[in-house]
Short mmCIF file of C-alpha atoms in Angstrom, two decimals:
data_model
loop_
_atom_site.label_atom_id
_atom_site.label_comp_id
_atom_site.label_asym_id
_atom_site.label_seq_id
_atom_site.Cartn_x
_atom_site.Cartn_y
_atom_site.Cartn_z
CA UNK G 27 -125.16 84.46 119.93
CA UNK G 28 -128.31 85.71 118.22
CA UNK G 29 -126.43 86.71 115.08
CA UNK G 30 -125.20 83.12 114.75
CA UNK G 31 -128.68 81.74 115.28
CA UNK G 32 -130.18 84.19 112.80
CA UNK G 33 -127.61 83.20 110.17
CA UNK G 34 -128.40 79.53 110.71
CA UNK G 35 -132.11 80.20 110.45
CA UNK G 36 -131.68 82.20 107.24
CA UNK G 37 -129.55 79.43 105.79
CA UNK G 38 -132.08 76.75 106.63
CA UNK G 39 -135.20 78.68 105.70
CA UNK G 40 -134.09 80.89 102.84
CA UNK G 41 -131.28 78.88 101.30
CA UNK G 42 -133.09 75.66 101.98
CA UNK G 43 -135.88 77.01 100.19
CA UNK G 44 -133.84 77.93 98.93
CA UNK G 45 -142.45 47.46 68.90
CA UNK G 46 -139.61 49.41 67.43
CA UNK G 47 -137.13 46.52 67.61
CA UNK G 48 -138.77 44.83 64.59
CA UNK G 49 -138.17 47.65 62.17
CA UNK G 50 -135.62 46.70 59.49
CA UNK G 51 -135.43 43.02 60.51
CA UNK G 52 -135.05 40.46 57.77
CA UNK G 53 -136.45 36.95 57.96
CA UNK G 54 -133.51 35.48 59.86
CA UNK G 55 -133.64 38.30 62.40
CA UNK G 56 -137.32 37.64 63.01
CA UNK G 57 -136.75 33.92 63.33
CA UNK G 58 -134.10 34.42 66.00
CA UNK G 59 -135.81 37.31 67.76
CA UNK G 60 -136.62 36.60 71.42
CA UNK G 61 -139.30 38.98 72.72
CA UNK G 62 -138.39 38.07 76.31
CA UNK G 63 -134.70 38.81 75.98
CA UNK G 64 -133.51 41.81 77.97
CA UNK G 65 -132.61 44.87 75.96
CA UNK G 66 -129.04 46.11 76.26
CA UNK G 67 -128.55 48.21 79.38
CA UNK G 68 -127.30 51.76 79.15
CA UNK G 69 -123.75 51.95 80.41
CA UNK G 70 -123.05 53.89 83.58
CA UNK G 71 -120.00 56.13 83.76
CA UNK G 72 -117.12 54.63 85.74
CA UNK G 73 -114.89 57.67 86.30
CA UNK G 74 -113.59 58.59 89.73
CA UNK G 75 -113.24 62.21 90.83
CA UNK G 76 -114.75 65.29 89.22
CA UNK G 77 -115.78 65.53 85.58
CA UNK G 78 -117.77 68.00 83.55
CA UNK G 79 -120.69 66.27 81.86
CA UNK G 80 -122.73 67.72 79.04
CA UNK G 81 -126.43 67.76 79.95
CA UNK G 82 -128.59 69.29 77.23
CA UNK G 83 -125.77 71.57 76.21
CA UNK G 84 -124.93 72.69 79.73
CA UNK G 85 -121.71 71.84 81.62
CA UNK G 86 -122.55 70.05 84.87
CA UNK G 87 -119.84 69.33 87.41
CA UNK G 88 -120.16 65.77 88.72
CA UNK G 89 -118.13 63.92 91.33
CA UNK G 90 -118.18 60.13 91.60
CA UNK G 91 -116.45 57.54 93.78
CA UNK G 92 -116.84 53.91 94.73
CA UNK G 93 -117.34 50.89 92.50
CA UNK G 94 -120.33 49.86 90.44
CA UNK G 95 -121.60 46.52 91.69
CA UNK G 96 -124.30 44.25 90.32
CA UNK G 97 -127.37 44.25 92.50
CA UNK G 98 -126.49 47.52 94.21
CA UNK G 99 -128.06 50.90 93.43
CA UNK G 100 -126.10 54.02 92.58
CA UNK G 101 -126.39 56.62 95.35
CA UNK G 102 -126.73 60.22 94.19
CA UNK G 103 -126.28 63.05 96.72
CA UNK G 104 -128.04 66.41 96.29
CA UNK G 105 -126.61 69.45 98.07
CA UNK G 106 -128.50 72.24 99.77
CA UNK G 107 -128.84 75.78 98.44
CA UNK G 108 -125.58 77.68 98.43
CA UNK G 109 -123.54 74.48 98.72
CA UNK G 110 -121.93 72.12 96.21
CA UNK G 111 -120.15 68.82 95.79
CA UNK G 112 -117.29 70.01 98.01
CA UNK G 113 -119.62 70.22 101.00
CA UNK G 114 -120.70 66.62 100.42
CA UNK G 115 -117.19 65.23 99.90
CA UNK G 116 -116.77 63.61 103.32
CA UNK G 117 -120.22 62.01 103.20
CA UNK G 118 -119.59 60.76 99.68
CA UNK G 119 -116.29 59.20 100.73
CA UNK G 120 -117.91 57.36 103.63
CA UNK G 121 -120.83 55.99 101.63
CA UNK G 122 -118.59 55.01 98.70
CA UNK G 123 -116.94 52.34 100.84
CA UNK G 124 -120.00 50.20 100.04
CA UNK G 125 -121.71 51.85 97.09
CA UNK G 126 -121.07 53.76 93.92
CA UNK G 127 -121.81 57.38 94.89
CA UNK G 128 -122.08 60.51 92.78
CA UNK G 129 -122.93 64.12 93.56
CA UNK G 130 -123.27 67.10 91.26
CA UNK G 131 -123.43 70.87 91.30
CA UNK G 132 -126.83 71.99 90.08
CA UNK G 133 -126.94 74.74 87.46
CA UNK G 134 -125.95 77.99 89.14
CA UNK G 135 -124.02 76.17 91.87
CA UNK G 136 -120.37 75.23 92.33
CA UNK G 137 -118.50 74.56 89.11
CA UNK G 138 -121.55 73.96 86.92
CA UNK G 139 -122.82 76.36 84.29
CA UNK G 140 -125.39 79.01 85.11
CA UNK G 141 -128.99 78.50 84.03
CA UNK G 142 -130.28 80.50 81.09
CA UNK G 143 -133.10 81.91 83.18
CA UNK G 144 -135.55 81.00 85.93
CA UNK G 145 -135.73 77.31 86.79
CA UNK G 146 -138.63 75.21 88.08
CA UNK G 147 -138.75 71.84 89.77
CA UNK G 148 -139.46 70.40 86.32
CA UNK G 149 -136.43 71.97 84.66
CA UNK G 150 -134.03 71.18 87.49
CA UNK G 151 -135.50 67.67 87.43
CA UNK G 152 -134.60 67.36 83.75
CA UNK G 153 -130.98 68.16 84.61
CA UNK G 154 -131.11 65.51 87.33
CA UNK G 155 -132.43 63.02 84.79
CA UNK G 156 -129.58 63.90 82.43
CA UNK G 157 -127.06 63.31 85.20
CA UNK G 158 -128.66 59.99 86.20
CA UNK G 159 -128.65 58.84 82.57
CA UNK G 160 -124.88 59.20 82.52
CA UNK G 161 -123.79 58.16 86.01
CA UNK G 162 -126.31 55.36 86.59
CA UNK G 163 -127.49 54.23 83.18
CA UNK G 164 -130.30 51.73 83.70
CA UNK G 165 -129.25 50.91 87.25
CA UNK G 166 -131.54 51.68 90.20
CA UNK G 167 -130.83 54.89 92.09
CA UNK G 168 -131.11 56.08 95.67
CA UNK G 169 -131.37 59.85 96.06
CA UNK G 170 -130.06 61.41 99.27
CA UNK G 171 -130.72 65.14 99.54
CA UNK G 172 -130.03 67.80 102.14
CA UNK G 173 -132.23 70.86 102.64
CA UNK G 174 -133.18 72.18 99.18
CA UNK G 175 -131.58 69.07 97.67
CA UNK G 176 -134.00 66.99 99.72
CA UNK G 177 -136.95 69.02 98.48
CA UNK G 178 -135.82 68.52 94.87
CA UNK G 179 -135.35 64.77 95.43
CA UNK G 180 -138.77 64.47 97.06
CA UNK G 181 -140.45 66.32 94.18
CA UNK G 182 -138.60 64.22 91.60
CA UNK G 183 -139.00 60.70 92.97
CA UNK G 184 -142.79 60.20 92.64
CA UNK G 185 -142.62 60.74 88.88
CA UNK G 186 -139.52 58.57 88.42
CA UNK G 187 -140.12 55.42 90.44
CA UNK G 188 -138.91 53.43 87.43
CA UNK G 189 -135.36 54.35 88.45
CA UNK G 190 -135.53 55.99 91.91
CA UNK G 191 -135.78 53.07 94.33
CA UNK G 192 -135.08 54.87 97.60
CA UNK G 193 -134.90 58.30 99.25
CA UNK G 194 -133.04 59.81 102.18
CA UNK G 195 -134.13 63.34 103.12
CA UNK G 196 -131.68 65.11 105.44
CA UNK G 197 -133.56 67.97 107.10
CA UNK G 198 -135.23 68.59 103.75
CA UNK G 199 -136.99 71.86 103.09
CA UNK G 200 -140.70 71.26 103.85
CA UNK G 201 -143.19 71.06 101.00
CA UNK G 202 -145.12 74.12 102.22
CA UNK G 203 -142.18 76.18 103.48
CA UNK G 204 -143.10 79.59 102.10
CA UNK G 205 -146.71 79.26 103.15
CA UNK G 206 -145.64 78.26 106.66
CA UNK G 207 -143.18 81.12 107.10
CA UNK G 208 -145.63 83.70 105.74
CA UNK G 209 -148.33 82.39 108.10
CA UNK G 210 -146.14 82.28 111.21
CA UNK G 211 -144.32 85.58 110.67
CA UNK G 212 -146.92 88.21 109.74
CA UNK G 213 -146.29 90.95 107.22
CA UNK G 214 -146.41 93.42 110.11
CA UNK G 215 -143.38 91.85 111.82
CA UNK G 216 -140.24 93.93 112.33
CA UNK G 217 -136.58 93.28 113.01
CA UNK G 218 -134.87 89.94 112.36
CA UNK G 219 -138.16 88.08 111.92
CA UNK G 220 -139.23 90.49 109.19
CA UNK G 221 -135.86 90.01 107.48
CA UNK G 222 -136.27 86.25 107.68
CA UNK G 223 -139.76 86.42 106.17
CA UNK G 224 -138.69 88.72 103.32
CA UNK G 225 -135.62 86.69 102.43
CA UNK G 226 -137.53 83.42 102.49
CA UNK G 227 -140.15 84.80 100.10
CA UNK G 228 -137.50 86.30 97.80
CA UNK G 229 -135.50 83.07 97.65
CA UNK G 230 -138.63 81.04 96.91
CA UNK G 231 -139.47 83.42 94.07
CA UNK G 232 -136.17 82.63 92.38
CA UNK G 233 -133.78 85.18 93.89
CA UNK G 234 -131.08 82.59 94.46
CA UNK G 235 -127.97 81.49 92.51
CA UNK G 236 -129.87 78.65 90.86
CA UNK G 237 -132.73 80.97 89.89
CA UNK G 238 -134.99 78.17 91.10
CA UNK G 239 -138.60 79.15 91.74
CA UNK G 240 -139.71 76.98 94.66
CA UNK G 241 -143.47 76.69 94.62
CA UNK G 242 -145.19 75.06 97.57
CA UNK G 243 -147.23 71.99 96.76
CA UNK G 244 -148.69 68.76 98.11
CA UNK G 245 -146.61 65.69 98.83
CA UNK G 246 -147.09 63.09 96.09
CA UNK G 247 -146.75 59.36 96.63
CA UNK G 248 -143.75 57.41 95.39
CA UNK G 249 -145.42 54.11 96.20
CA UNK G 250 -143.63 51.81 98.59
CA UNK G 251 -139.99 52.71 98.00
CA UNK G 252 -137.91 52.91 101.21
CA UNK G 253 -137.74 56.48 102.51
CA UNK G 254 -135.89 57.78 105.56
CA UNK G 255 -136.52 61.31 106.72
CA UNK G 256 -133.88 62.73 109.09
CA UNK G 257 -134.82 65.77 111.16
CA UNK G 258 -132.46 68.00 113.13
CA UNK G 259 -132.59 67.52 116.89
CA UNK G 260 -131.12 70.85 118.01
CA UNK G 261 -134.00 73.39 117.85
CA UNK G 262 -132.03 76.34 116.53
CA UNK G 263 -135.05 77.90 114.85
CA UNK G 264 -136.68 78.32 118.24
CA UNK G 265 -134.16 81.06 119.03
CA UNK G 266 -135.76 83.42 116.50
CA UNK G 267 -137.50 86.01 118.72
CA UNK G 268 -141.27 85.67 119.14
CA UNK G 269 -141.84 83.35 116.18
CA UNK G 270 -139.10 80.77 116.68
CA UNK G 271 -141.15 78.04 118.30
CA UNK G 272 -143.75 78.33 115.59
CA UNK G 273 -141.05 77.90 112.97
CA UNK G 274 -139.68 74.83 114.76
CA UNK G 275 -143.14 73.30 115.02
CA UNK G 276 -143.81 73.94 111.32
CA UNK G 277 -140.44 72.43 110.33
CA UNK G 278 -141.17 69.32 112.39
CA UNK G 279 -144.62 69.02 110.84
CA UNK G 280 -143.03 69.40 107.41
CA UNK G 281 -140.62 66.55 108.07
CA UNK G 282 -143.50 64.33 109.17
CA UNK G 283 -145.42 65.31 106.05
CA UNK G 284 -142.61 63.89 103.93
CA UNK G 285 -143.45 60.47 105.37
CA UNK G 286 -146.45 60.49 103.03
CA UNK G 287 -144.03 59.92 100.16
CA UNK G 288 -144.14 56.18 100.75
CA UNK G 289 -145.85 53.45 102.70
CA UNK G 290 -142.33 52.42 103.73
CA UNK G 291 -141.22 55.71 105.29
CA UNK G 292 -139.32 56.22 108.53
CA UNK G 293 -138.55 59.32 110.61
CA UNK G 294 -135.22 59.64 112.42
CA UNK G 295 -134.24 62.51 114.71
CA UNK G 296 -130.54 63.39 114.75
CA UNK G 297 -130.50 64.48 118.37
CA UNK G 298 -127.13 66.29 118.28
CA UNK G 299 -127.54 67.96 114.90
CA UNK G 300 -128.50 71.33 113.62
CA UNK G 301 -129.55 71.81 110.00
CA UNK G 302 -126.41 70.15 108.57
CA UNK G 303 -127.18 66.64 109.77
CA UNK G 304 -124.53 64.99 107.61
CA UNK G 305 -121.86 67.32 109.04
CA UNK G 306 -122.94 67.29 112.69
CA UNK G 307 -123.76 63.56 112.84
CA UNK G 308 -122.34 61.91 109.72
CA UNK G 309 -122.86 58.46 111.21
CA UNK G 310 -126.62 59.03 111.21
CA UNK G 311 -126.58 60.05 107.54
CA UNK G 312 -124.31 57.19 106.46
CA UNK G 313 -126.43 54.64 108.33
CA UNK G 314 -129.64 55.95 106.78
CA UNK G 315 -128.26 55.94 103.24
CA UNK G 316 -126.82 52.47 103.66
CA UNK G 317 -130.08 51.15 105.10
CA UNK G 318 -132.21 52.58 102.31
CA UNK G 319 -129.75 51.38 99.65
CA UNK G 320 -129.79 47.89 101.11
CA UNK G 321 -133.58 47.80 101.01
CA UNK G 322 -133.58 49.15 97.48
CA UNK G 323 -131.18 46.41 96.40
CA UNK G 324 -133.40 43.74 97.92
CA UNK G 325 -136.57 45.03 96.27
#
């Protein structure tokens, strides 16, 4: 029993933490030039299934389904640490009944190339931008991330509100995860708690397949885009001896902190779910993504 709980906790905490248009114009061009005319939109990829896309010279495995539709955003799913597009397949299929949906293996994950060295939120964000350029073009995007994928989406969105028009965070890794774990589980701890603390710190320092260094930081504002934060309802972290309730309380506080991303944020508790909300209660995840996408389309 405890071994199962400890594995779940390690997965959640450690893995979770884991004017140019005028140039060259002749007289006729200038005479017919309309400064209010919309510039041509970048085309979004229309493939279905998995394809390897080139992003800054790196092979990135991307899976897409559903149809592009005018007025609707493209939904992009971000997996947790240690997972990949295969884990998100069922969720992607459900959401794609109404929306164009894509997911991708980050560098170091799944079928994508390995990173050249340590990654930061900035560098992994650049890969995300490269993927969005190809799968969404100039269309609006809704990001839906689980665990570490939620943390990456939440760090990315505030600086890219020109294209990210909605967020769904599925039990996303809190913004101050490493600080919280180090505070709650002291350096003097022994046994499973000490293992949990050490692994969490190591993963945050980049000892993970993505080589992603996950620095704690404040929650930045993404304005008024629709945001839905989904928290697990089954308190599995509380089963960690001595420090479990503190970890649960910190995780809950971290989910509430994500509400500061937007003035249009909402917290939902998936009462029957552990860390993998979209697996345990897929209906909750699908409803949240659809709701945020609908609001994004109406904005």
